[in-house]
Coordinates of C-alpha atoms and ligand atoms in Angstrom, one line a residue:
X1291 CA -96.4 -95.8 11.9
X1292 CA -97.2 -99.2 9.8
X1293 CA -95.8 -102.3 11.0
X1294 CA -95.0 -105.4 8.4
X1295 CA -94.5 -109.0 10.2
X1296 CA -92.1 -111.4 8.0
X1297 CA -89.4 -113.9 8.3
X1298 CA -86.5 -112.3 6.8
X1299 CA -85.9 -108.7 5.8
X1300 CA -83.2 -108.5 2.9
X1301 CA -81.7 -105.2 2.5
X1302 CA -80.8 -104.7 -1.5
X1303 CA -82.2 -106.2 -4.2
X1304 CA -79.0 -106.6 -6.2
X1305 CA -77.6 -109.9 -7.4
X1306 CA -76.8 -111.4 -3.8
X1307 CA -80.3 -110.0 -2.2
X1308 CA -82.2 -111.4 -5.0
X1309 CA -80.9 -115.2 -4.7
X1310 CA -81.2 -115.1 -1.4
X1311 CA -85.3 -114.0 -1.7
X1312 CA -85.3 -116.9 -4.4
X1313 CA -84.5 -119.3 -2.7
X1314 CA -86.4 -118.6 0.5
X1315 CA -89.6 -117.4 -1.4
X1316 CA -89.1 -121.3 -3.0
X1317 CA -89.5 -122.3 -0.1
X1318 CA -92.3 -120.8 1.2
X1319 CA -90.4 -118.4 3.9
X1320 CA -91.9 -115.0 4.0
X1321 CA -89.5 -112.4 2.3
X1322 CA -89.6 -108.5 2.6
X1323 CA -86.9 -107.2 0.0
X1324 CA -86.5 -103.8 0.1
X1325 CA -84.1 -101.5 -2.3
X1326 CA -83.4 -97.6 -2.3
X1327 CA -83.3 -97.4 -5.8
X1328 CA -85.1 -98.8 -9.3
X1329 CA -82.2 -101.0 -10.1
X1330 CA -81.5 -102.1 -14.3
X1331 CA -80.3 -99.4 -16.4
X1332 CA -77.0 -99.6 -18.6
X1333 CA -74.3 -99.6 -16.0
X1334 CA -71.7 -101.6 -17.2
X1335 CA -71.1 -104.2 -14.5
X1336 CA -70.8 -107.9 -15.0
X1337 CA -71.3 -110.1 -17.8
X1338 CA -70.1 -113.4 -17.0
X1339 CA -72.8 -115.6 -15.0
X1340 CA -70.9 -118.8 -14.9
X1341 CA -71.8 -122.4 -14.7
X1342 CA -72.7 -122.4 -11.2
X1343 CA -75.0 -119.4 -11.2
X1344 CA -77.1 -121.2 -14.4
X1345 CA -77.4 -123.9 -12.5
X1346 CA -78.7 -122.2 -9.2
X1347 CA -81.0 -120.5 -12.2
X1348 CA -81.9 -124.1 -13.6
X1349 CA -82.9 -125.3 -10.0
X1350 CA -85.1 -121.8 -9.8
X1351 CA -86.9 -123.0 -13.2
X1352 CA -85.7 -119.4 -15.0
X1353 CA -81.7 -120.3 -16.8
X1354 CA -84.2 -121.0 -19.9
X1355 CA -85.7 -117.4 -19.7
X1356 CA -82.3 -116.0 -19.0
X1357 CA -81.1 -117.6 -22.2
X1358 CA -83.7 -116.1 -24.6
X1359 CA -82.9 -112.6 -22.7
X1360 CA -79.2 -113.3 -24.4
X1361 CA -78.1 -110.1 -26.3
X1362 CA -77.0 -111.8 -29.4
X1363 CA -78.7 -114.9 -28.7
X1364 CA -76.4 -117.3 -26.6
X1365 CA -74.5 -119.1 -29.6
X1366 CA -73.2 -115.7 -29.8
X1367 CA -69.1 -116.5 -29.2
X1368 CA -67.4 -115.7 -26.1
X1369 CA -64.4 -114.8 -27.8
X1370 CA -61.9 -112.5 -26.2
X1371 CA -60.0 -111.3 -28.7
X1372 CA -56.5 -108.9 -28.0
X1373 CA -55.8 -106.7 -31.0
X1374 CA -53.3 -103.8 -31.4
X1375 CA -56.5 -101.8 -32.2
X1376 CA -59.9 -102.6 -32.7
X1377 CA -58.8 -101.7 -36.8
X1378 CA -55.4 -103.4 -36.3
X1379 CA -53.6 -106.0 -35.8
X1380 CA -54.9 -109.4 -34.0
X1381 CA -52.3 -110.5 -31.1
X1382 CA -53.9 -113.6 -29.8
X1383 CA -58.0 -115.1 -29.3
X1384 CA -59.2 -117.6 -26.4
X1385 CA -62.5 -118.9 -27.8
X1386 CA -65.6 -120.4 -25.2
X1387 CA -63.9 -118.4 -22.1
X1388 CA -66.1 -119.4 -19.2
X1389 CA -67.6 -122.4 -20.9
X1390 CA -70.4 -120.1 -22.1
X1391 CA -71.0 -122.1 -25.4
X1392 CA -74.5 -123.9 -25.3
X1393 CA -72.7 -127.6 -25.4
X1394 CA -73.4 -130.1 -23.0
X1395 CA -70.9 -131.3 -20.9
X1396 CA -70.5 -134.1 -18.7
X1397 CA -69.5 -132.2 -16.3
X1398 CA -72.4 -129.4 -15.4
X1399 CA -75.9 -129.2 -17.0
X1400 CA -75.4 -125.3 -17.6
X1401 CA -73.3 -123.4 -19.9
X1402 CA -71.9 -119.8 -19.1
X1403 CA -73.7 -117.4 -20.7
X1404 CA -72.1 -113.5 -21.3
X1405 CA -75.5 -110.9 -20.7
X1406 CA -75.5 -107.6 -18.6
X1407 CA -76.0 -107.6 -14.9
X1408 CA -78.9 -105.8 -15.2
X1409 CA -80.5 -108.7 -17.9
X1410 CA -79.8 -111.2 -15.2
X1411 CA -81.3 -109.1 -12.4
X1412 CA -84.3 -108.3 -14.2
X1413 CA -85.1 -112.3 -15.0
X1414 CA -84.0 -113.0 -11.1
X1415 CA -86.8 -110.2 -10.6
X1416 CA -89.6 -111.9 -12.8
X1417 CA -89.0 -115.0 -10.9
X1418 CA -89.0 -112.8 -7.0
X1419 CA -92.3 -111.4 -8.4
X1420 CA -93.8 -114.6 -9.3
X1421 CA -93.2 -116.0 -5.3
X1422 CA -96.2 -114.8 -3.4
X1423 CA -94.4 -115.2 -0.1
X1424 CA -91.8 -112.3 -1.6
X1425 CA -92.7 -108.8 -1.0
X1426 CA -90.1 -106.3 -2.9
X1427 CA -90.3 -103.0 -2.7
X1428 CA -87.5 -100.2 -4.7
X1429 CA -87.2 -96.5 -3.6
X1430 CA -87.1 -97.6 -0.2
X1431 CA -84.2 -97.1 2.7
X1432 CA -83.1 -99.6 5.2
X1433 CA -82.3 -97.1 7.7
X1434 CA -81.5 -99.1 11.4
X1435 CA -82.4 -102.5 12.8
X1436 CA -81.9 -104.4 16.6
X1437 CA -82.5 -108.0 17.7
X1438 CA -83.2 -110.0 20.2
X1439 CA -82.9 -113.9 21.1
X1440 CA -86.4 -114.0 19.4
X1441 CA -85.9 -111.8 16.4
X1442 CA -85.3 -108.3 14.3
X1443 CA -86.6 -105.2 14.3
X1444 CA -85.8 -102.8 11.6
X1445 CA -86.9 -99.4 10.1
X1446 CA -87.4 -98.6 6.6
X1447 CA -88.4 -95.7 4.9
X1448 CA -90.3 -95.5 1.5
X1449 CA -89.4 -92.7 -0.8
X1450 CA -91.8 -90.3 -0.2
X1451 CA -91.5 -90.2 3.9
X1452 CA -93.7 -93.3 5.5
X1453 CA -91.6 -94.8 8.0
X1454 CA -92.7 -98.6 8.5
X1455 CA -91.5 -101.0 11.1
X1456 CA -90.7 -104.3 10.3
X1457 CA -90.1 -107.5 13.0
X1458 CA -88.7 -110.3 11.3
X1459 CA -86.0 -113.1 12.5
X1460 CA -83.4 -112.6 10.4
X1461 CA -81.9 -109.5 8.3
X1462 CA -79.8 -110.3 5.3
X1463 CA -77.3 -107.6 4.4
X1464 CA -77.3 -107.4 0.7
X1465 CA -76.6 -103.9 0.7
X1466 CA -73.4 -103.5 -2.1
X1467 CA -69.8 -102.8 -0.5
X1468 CA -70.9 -99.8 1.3
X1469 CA -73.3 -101.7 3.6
X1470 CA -75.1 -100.5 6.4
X1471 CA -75.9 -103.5 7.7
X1472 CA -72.0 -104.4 8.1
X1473 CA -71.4 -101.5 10.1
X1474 CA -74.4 -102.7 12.2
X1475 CA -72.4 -105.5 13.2
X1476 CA -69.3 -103.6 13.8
X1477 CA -67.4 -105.8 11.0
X1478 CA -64.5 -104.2 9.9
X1479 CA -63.5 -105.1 6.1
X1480 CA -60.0 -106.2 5.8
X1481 CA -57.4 -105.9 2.8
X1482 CA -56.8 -103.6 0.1
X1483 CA -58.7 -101.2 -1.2
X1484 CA -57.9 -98.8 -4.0
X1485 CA -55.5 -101.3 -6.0
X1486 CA -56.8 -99.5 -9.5
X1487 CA -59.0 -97.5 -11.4
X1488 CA -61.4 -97.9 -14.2
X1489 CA -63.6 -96.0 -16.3
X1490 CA -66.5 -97.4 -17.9
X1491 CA -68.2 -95.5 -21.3
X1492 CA -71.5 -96.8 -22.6
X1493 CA -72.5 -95.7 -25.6
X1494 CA -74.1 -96.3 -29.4
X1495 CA -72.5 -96.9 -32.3
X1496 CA -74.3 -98.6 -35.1
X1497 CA -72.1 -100.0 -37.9
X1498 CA -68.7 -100.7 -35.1
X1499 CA -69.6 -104.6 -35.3
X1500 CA -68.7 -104.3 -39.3
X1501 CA -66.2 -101.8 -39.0
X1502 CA -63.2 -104.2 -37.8
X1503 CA -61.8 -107.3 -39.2
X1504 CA -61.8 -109.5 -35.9
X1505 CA -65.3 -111.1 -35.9
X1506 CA -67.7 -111.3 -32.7
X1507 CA -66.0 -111.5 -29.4
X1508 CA -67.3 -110.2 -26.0
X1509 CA -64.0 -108.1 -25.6
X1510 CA -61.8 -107.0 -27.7
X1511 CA -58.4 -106.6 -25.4
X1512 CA -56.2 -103.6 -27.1
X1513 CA -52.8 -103.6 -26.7
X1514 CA -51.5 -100.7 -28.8
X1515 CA -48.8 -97.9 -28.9
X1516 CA -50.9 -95.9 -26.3
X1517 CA -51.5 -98.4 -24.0
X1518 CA -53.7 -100.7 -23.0
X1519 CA -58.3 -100.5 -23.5
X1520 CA -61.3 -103.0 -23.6
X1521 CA -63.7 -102.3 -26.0
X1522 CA -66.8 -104.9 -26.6
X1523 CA -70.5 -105.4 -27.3
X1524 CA -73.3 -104.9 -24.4
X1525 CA -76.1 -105.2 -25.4
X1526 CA -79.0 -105.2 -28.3
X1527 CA -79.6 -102.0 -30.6
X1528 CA -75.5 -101.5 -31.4
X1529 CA -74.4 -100.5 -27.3
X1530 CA -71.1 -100.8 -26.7
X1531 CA -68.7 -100.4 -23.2
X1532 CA -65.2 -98.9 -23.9
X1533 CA -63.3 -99.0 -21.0
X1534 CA -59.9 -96.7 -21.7
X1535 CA -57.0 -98.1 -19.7
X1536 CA -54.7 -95.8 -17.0
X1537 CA -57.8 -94.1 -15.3
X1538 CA -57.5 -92.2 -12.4
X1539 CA -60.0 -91.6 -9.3
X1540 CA -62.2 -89.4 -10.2
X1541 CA -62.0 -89.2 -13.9
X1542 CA -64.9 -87.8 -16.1
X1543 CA -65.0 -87.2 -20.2
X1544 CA -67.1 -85.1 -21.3
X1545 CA -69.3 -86.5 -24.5
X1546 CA -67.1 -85.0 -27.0
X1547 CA -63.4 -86.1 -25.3
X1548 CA -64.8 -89.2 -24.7
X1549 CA -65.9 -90.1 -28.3
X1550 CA -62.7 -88.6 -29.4
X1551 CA -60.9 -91.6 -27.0
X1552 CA -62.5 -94.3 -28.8
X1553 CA -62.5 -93.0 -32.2
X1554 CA -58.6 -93.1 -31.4
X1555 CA -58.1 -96.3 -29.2
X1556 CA -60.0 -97.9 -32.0
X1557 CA -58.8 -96.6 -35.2
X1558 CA -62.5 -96.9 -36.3
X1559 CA -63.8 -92.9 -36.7
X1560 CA -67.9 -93.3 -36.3
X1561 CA -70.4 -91.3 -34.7
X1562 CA -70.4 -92.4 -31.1
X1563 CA -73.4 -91.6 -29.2
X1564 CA -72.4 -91.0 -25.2
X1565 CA -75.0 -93.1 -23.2
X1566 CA -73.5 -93.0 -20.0
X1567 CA -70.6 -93.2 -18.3
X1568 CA -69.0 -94.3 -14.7
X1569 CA -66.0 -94.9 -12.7
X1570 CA -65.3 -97.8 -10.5
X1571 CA -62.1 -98.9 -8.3
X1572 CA -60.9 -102.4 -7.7
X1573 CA -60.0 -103.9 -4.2
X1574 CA -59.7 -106.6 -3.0
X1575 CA -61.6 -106.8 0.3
X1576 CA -63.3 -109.1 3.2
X1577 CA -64.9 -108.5 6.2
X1578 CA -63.5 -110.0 9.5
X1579 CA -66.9 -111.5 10.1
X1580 CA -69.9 -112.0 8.2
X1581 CA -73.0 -112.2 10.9
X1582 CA -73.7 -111.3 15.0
X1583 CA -76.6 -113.6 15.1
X1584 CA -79.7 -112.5 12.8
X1585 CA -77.9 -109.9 11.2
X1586 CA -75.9 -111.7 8.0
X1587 CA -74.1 -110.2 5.6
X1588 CA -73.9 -111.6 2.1
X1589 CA -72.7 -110.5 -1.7
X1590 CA -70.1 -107.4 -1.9
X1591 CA -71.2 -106.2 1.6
X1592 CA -68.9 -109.3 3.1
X1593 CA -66.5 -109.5 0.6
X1594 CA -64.8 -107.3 -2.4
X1595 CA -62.6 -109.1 -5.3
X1596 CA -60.9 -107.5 -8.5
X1597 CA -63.3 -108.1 -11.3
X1598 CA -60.7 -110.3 -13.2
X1599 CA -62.3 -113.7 -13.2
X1600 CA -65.9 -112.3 -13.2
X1601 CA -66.2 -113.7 -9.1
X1602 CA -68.3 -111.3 -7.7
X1603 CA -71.9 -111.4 -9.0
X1604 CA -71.5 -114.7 -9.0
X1605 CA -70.3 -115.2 -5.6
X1606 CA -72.7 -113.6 -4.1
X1607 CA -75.5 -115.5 -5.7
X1608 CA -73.8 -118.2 -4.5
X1609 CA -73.8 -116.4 -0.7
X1610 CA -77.6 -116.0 -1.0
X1611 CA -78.8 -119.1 -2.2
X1612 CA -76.4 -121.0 0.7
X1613 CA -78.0 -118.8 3.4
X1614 CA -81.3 -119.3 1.8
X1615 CA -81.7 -122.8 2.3
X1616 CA -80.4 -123.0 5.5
X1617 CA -82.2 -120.0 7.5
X1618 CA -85.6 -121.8 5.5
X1619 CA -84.6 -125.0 7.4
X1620 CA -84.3 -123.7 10.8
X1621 CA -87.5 -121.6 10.7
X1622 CA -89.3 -124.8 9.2
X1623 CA -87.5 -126.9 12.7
X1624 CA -85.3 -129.2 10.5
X1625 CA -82.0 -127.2 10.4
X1626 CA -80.2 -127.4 14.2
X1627 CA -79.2 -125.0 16.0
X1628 CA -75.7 -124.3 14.5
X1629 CA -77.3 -124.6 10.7
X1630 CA -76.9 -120.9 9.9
X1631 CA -73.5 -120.4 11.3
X1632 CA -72.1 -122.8 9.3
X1633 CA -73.0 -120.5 6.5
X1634 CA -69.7 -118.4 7.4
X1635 CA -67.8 -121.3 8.2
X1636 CA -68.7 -122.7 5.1
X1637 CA -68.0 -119.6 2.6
X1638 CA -65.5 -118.0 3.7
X1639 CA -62.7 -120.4 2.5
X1640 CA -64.3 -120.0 -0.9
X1641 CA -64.2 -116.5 -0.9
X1642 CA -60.5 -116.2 0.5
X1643 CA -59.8 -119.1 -2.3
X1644 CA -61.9 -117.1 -5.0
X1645 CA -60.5 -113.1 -3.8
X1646 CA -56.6 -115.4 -5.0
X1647 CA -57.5 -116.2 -8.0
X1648 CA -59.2 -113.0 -9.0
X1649 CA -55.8 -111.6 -7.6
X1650 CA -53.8 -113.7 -9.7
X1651 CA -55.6 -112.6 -12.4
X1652 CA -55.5 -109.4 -11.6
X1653 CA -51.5 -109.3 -11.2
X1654 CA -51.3 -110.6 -14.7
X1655 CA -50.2 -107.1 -16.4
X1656 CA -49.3 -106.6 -19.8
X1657 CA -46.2 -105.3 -20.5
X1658 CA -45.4 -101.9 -22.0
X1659 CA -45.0 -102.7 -25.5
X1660 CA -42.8 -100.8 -28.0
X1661 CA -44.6 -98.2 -30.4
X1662 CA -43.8 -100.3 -33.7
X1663 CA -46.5 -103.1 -32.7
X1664 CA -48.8 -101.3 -34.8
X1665 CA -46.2 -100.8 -37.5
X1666 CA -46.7 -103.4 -41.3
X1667 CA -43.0 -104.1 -41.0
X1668 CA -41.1 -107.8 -40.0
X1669 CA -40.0 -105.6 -36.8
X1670 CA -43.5 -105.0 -36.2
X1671 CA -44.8 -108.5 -37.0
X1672 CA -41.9 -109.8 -34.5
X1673 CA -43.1 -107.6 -31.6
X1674 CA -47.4 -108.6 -32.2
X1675 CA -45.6 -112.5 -32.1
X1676 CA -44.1 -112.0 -29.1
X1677 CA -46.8 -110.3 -27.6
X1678 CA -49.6 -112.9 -28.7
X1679 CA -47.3 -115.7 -27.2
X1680 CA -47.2 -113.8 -23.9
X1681 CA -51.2 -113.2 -23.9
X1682 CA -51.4 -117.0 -24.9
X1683 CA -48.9 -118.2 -22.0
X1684 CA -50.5 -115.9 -19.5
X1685 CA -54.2 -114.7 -19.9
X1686 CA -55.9 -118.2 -20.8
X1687 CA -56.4 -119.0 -16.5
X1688 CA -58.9 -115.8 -16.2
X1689 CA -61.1 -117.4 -19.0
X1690 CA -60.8 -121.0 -18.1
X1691 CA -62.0 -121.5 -14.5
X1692 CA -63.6 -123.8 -13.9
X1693 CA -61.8 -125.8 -11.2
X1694 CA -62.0 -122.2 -9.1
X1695 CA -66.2 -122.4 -9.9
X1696 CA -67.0 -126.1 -9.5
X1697 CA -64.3 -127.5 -7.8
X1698 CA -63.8 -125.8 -4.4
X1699 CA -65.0 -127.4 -1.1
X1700 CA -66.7 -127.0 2.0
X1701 CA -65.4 -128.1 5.2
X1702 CA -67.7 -127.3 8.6
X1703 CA -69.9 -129.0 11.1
X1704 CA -72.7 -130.2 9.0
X1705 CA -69.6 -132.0 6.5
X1706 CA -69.0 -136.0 7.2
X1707 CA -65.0 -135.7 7.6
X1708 CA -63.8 -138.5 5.4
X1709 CA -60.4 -140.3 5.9
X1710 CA -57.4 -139.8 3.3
X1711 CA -56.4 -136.4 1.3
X1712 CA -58.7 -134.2 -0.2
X1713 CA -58.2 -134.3 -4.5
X1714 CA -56.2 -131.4 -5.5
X1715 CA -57.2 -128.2 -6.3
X1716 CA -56.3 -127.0 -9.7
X1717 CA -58.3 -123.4 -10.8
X1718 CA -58.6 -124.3 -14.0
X1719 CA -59.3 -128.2 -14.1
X1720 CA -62.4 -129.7 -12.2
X1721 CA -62.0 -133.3 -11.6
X1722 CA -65.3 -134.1 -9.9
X1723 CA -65.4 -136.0 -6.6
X1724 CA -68.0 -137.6 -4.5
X1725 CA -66.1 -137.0 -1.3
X1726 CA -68.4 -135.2 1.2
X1727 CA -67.8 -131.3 1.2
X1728 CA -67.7 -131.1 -2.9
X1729 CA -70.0 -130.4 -5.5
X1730 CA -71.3 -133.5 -6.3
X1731 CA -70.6 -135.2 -9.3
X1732 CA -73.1 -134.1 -12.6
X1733 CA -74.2 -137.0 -14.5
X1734 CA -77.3 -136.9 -17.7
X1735 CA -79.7 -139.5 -16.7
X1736 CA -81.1 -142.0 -19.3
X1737 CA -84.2 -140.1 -19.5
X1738 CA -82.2 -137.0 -20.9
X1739 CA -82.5 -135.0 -17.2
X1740 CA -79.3 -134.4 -15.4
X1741 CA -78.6 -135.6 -11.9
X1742 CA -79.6 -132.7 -10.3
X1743 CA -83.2 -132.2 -11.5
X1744 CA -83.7 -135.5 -9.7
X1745 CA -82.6 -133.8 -6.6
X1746 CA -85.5 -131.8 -5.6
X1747 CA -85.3 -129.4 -3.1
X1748 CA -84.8 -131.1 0.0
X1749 CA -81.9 -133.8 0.9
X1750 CA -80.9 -136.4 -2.0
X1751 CA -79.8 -139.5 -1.3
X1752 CA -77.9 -140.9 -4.2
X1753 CA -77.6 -145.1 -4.7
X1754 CA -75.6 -146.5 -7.6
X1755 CA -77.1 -149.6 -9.1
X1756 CA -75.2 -152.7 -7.2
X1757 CA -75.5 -150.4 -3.5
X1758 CA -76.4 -153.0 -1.0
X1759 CA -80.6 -152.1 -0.2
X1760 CA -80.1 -152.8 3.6
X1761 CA -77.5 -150.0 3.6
X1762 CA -79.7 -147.8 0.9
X1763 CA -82.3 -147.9 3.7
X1764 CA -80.4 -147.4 6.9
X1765 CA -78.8 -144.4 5.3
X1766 CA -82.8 -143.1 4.2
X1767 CA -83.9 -143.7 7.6
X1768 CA -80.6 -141.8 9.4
X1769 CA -81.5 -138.7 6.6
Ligands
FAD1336 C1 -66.9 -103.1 -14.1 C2 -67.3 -104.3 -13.2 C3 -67.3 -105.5 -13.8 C4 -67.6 -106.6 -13.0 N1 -67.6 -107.8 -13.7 C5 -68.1 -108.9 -13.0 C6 -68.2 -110.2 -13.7 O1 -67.9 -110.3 -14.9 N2 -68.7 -111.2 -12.9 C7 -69.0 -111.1 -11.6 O2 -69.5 -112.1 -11.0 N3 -68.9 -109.9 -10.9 C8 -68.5 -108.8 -11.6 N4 -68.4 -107.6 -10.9 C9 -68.8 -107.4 -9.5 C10 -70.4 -107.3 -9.4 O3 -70.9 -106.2 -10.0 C11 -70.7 -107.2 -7.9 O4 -70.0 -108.2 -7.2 C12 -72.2 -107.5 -7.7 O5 -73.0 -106.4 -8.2 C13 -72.5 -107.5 -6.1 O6 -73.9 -107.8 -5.9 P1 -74.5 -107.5 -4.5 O7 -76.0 -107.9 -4.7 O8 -73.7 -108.1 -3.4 O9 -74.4 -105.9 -4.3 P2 -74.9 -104.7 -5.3 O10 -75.0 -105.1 -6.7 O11 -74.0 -103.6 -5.0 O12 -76.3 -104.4 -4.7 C14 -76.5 -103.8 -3.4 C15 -77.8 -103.1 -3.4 O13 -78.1 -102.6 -2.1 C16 -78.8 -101.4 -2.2 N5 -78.7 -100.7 -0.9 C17 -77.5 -100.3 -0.3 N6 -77.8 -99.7 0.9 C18 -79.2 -99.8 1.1 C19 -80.1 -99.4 2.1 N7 -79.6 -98.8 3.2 N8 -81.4 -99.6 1.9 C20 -81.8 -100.2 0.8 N9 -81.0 -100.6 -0.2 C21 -79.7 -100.4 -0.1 C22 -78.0 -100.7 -3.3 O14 -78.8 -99.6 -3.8 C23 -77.8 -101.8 -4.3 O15 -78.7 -101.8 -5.3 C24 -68.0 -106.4 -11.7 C25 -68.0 -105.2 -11.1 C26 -67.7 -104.1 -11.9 C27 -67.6 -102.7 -11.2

C-alpha cells in the first residue's frame, strides 16, 4: 500500500473543499484534495456568487477570469422578472438583484455575478491546479480516517482499486450534506429536513430568448393559472433550467412529458431538447458541532439552508477560506493554540443568522391566484395589479442582501470586545463599521486599488492620516 505525507487532507472538491485548498495552497500548506467523482457538468445548482465570494476570488487573483467565464458576458442583467407565463403577462421586475451589475460601489470592490456552479468550480480549479503545494485528485473515495494528538490518518481509494494511506494533521470534511466525515465525528445534523421538493429540467432551446416579450432576466418567476414555475437562461449555446413548481419526492419526466410541461408553463411551443434532469429537496439543516479536533467539517456537510437567498455555495466558500487561514497559521507557529476552534465559534452565528434569512425567504409563498390572471379583461388586469404589488411588497429582500452578506459579525476569542452596542443588523442594508468583529470598512484608494488589495495576506494594520505615530507603532509592534 502507497503512503502520501501532507498537511491537510480535504475530502470533496466542491465549492467549500476548493476554497479551503485555495487558500491553504496560497499559503504554501501542503494540500491533498481528493473527489469521488469528475465534478462540472450541467446540474443546475447555484448561480449567484455574491459580493463576498468575488472578493475572496479577487484576493485569490481569479474574480477577473471568472468574469470572462460569464455566460452572457457579466453586463448581462440580473433581472428577475415574474410573468403570468413566459408568453404572458409581466407581474412585477427587481432589476441588479444581488448587486451583480459591474458598477463600483463604495461599499465592496466586487460585484455579484449570476454563472453556473460548475463555471465557478471550474475557475476555482484552474487556480487549485496552478498551487504546486495542492495535489487534487477526482474518482477517488475518502473511505475512513483516525487521529491522534499529533495528526490524521486516513484511507482513500482511487477508482480502479489502489488503496493509499495518507497522514496528514488535519482532515477537512467538504464532503456535500451526506458527509462521511460528519458521521466520523458523531455530529448529528439538527433541524428540518424535507421542507419541499423541486425538480430541475436542463435542456436546449434555441430561439426561447426571442420568443417572449420580457427581455433578459436570470429568472423568469411564473405565476399563472396552473401554479407557480421558474424558467431562465443557464448557460451559452441557448441551455435553459425550467424548474415546474408542486414537485414531489421522487418525481421523473420522461423527455417527451417534460417538453410537453414547458411548452405549456410557458405558452412558447418550441422544440425542446431534454439535456438532463434532477430532483433536489430543501431543508434547512445544521450540525450540532462542526469539528472533534483535526477532523472539521465545512460547506453543506455542517450546515443545509433552503436555496432562497442563494447562501449555500457561498457560505461554504466562506467556511473554507476562514478555516484556511487559520489551520495555515498554526502549522506555520503563529496562530495559538485555540486559533482553529474559533473557526466554529466564529461561523456558526453566521450560519444560524444566514439558515433565517434563507428561511424567511423561503416562507415567502405566493398566493393561489385566481384563473383570470391570464385573462385580457379589466378583471384580469385587476388581479396581475394586485399580484405585482404583492411580489413588489414581498420578494424584493431575497434579491437585496446585502446586509445578510457583508454585514454580519464575528464574536470569539481572537475578537477585541469593544464597549457600547453593536450597529444593528438589517439583512438588506449594510452600514459598514470599523468595530472589531466586522467586515472592515471598503474604501478605493487614490491610486485606483481598493482597501483590501493593500492588505496582503497576512495581518493589516490600518492608520488614518492624523493617527498619532507613537500609537501607529506600539500597535505594529503588539501585532
Ligand atoms: C437547485 C439549487 C440551487 C442552489 N442555488 C444556490 C445559490 O444560488 N447560491 C448558493 O450559494 N447556493 C445554492 N445552492 C446550494 C449549493 O449548491 C451548495 O450549498 C454547494 O454545492 C455546497 O458546496 P459543498 O462544497 O459544501 O458541497 P458539495 O457541492 O455537495 O460537494 C461535496 C463533494 O464531496 C464529494 N464527496 C462526498 N463524499 C465523498 C467521499 N467519501 N470521498 C470523496 N469525495 C466525496 C461529493 O462527490 C461532492 O462533489 C443551491 C442548491 C440547489 C440544489
Amino acid at each position: 500500500m502507497t503512503t502520501i505525507d501532507t498537511d491537510v487532507r480535504v475530502a470533496g472538491a466542491g465549492p467549500a473543499g476548493l476554497a479551503a485548498a485555495i487558500e491553504l495552497g496560497s499559503r504554501g500548506v501542503r494540500v491533498l484534495v481528493i473527489e469521488r467523482k469528475e465534478r462540472g457538468g450541467t446540474a443546475p445548482r447555484p448561480k449567484t456568487t455574491n459580493v463576498r465570494t468575488r472578493t475572496h476570488l479577487r484576493r485569490w487573483g481569479i474574480a477577473d477570469r471568472l468574469a470572462e467565464e460569464a455566460p452572457f458576458g457579466v453586463d448581462y442583467p440580473n433581472n428577475m422578472v415574474f410573468v403570468t407565463r413566459l408568453a404572458g403577462h409581466e407581474l412585477s421586475r427587481f432589476a441588479n438583484a444581488f448587486n451583480a451589475a459591474p458598477e463600483r460601489s463604495a461599499l465592496y470592490p466586487e460585484h455579484g455575478q449570476w454563472v453556473p456552479q460548475y463555471t465557478l468550480e471550474k475557475v476555482m480549479g484552474e487556480k487549485v491546479r496552478s498551487l504546486p503545494s495542492v495535489d487534487l485528485r477526482f474518482n477517488t473515495l475518502f473511505v475512513a480516517a483516525m487521529q491522534d494528538d499529533r495528526g490524521v490518518v486516513a484511507t482513500i481509494v482511487a477508482m480502479g482499486g489502489d488503496e493509499t494511506t495518507v497522514t496528514a494533521r488535519y482532515l477537512i470534511g467538504a464532503d456535500g450534506a451526506r458527509s462521511a466525515v460528519r458521521e466520523l465525528i458523531g455530529a448529528k445534523l439538527e433541524g428540518r429536513a424535507g421542507l419541499s421538493h423541486a425538480y430541475n429540467i436542463i435542456f436546449r432551446a434555441p430561439g426561447l430568448a426571442e420568443a417572449h416579450p420580457h427581455g433578459p432576466a436570470a429568472i423568469y418567476w411564473q405565476i399563472g393559472k396552473d401554479g407557480f414555475s421558474a424558467i431562465g437562461p443557464m448557460d451559452r449555446d441557448d441551455t435553459w433550467f425550467f424548474m415546474p413548481g408542486g414537485a414531489k419526492p421522487g418525481d421523473r419526466l420522461s423527455d417527451a412529458e417534460a417538453q410537453a410541461v414547458i411548452a405549456d408553463c410557458t405558452g412558447i411551443d418550441l422544440p425542446y431538447d431534454i439535456l438532463s434532469a434532477d430532483s433536489w429537496t430543501a431543508s434547512e439543516l445544521l450540525a450540532d458541532r462542526y469539528a472533534d479536533r483535526r477532523f472539521i467539517l465545512v460547506g453543506d456537510a455542517a450546515h443545509l439552508h433552503p436555496p432562497a437567498g442563494g447562501y449555500g455555495m457561498n457560505m461554504g466558500v466562506g467556511d473554507g477560506a476562514d478555516i484556511g487561514w487559520k489551520i495555515a497559521a498554526t502549522l506555520a507557529g503563529s496562530g495559538g493554540p485555540g486559533l482553529v476552534g474559533t473557526y466554529e465559534t466564529e461561523r456558526r452565528p453566521t450560519h444560524c443568522a444566514v439558515i433565517d434569512e434563507a428561511m424567511a425567504n423561503y416562507a415567502i409563498y405566493v398566493a393561489p391566484v385566481p384563473p383570470a390572471i391570464e385573462d385580457a379583461t379589466d378583471e384580469g388586469a385587476a388581479i396581475r395589479a394586485t399580484v405585482g404589488a404583492g411580489v413588489q411588497a414581498t420578494k424584493g429582500r431575497e434579491f437585496d442582501t446585502l446586509g445578510a452578506i457583508l454585514g454580519l459579525d464575528y464574536a470569539s476569542p481572537i475578537v477585541a470586545a469593544e464597549p457600547g452596542e453593536p450597529p444593528p443588523h438589517d439583512s438588506q442594508v449594510y452600514t459598514p463599521t470599523a468595530r472589531a468583529g466586522y467586515l472592515a470598512p471598503h474604501a478605493w484608494l487614490a491610486d485606483g486599488r481598493s482597501l483590501y488589495d493593500a492588505f496582503g495576506d497576512g495581518f493589516a494594520l490600518i492608520a488614518a492620516d492624523d493617527a498619532d505615530p507613537a500609537q501607529v507603532a506600539a500597535a505594529a509592534a503588539q501585532a
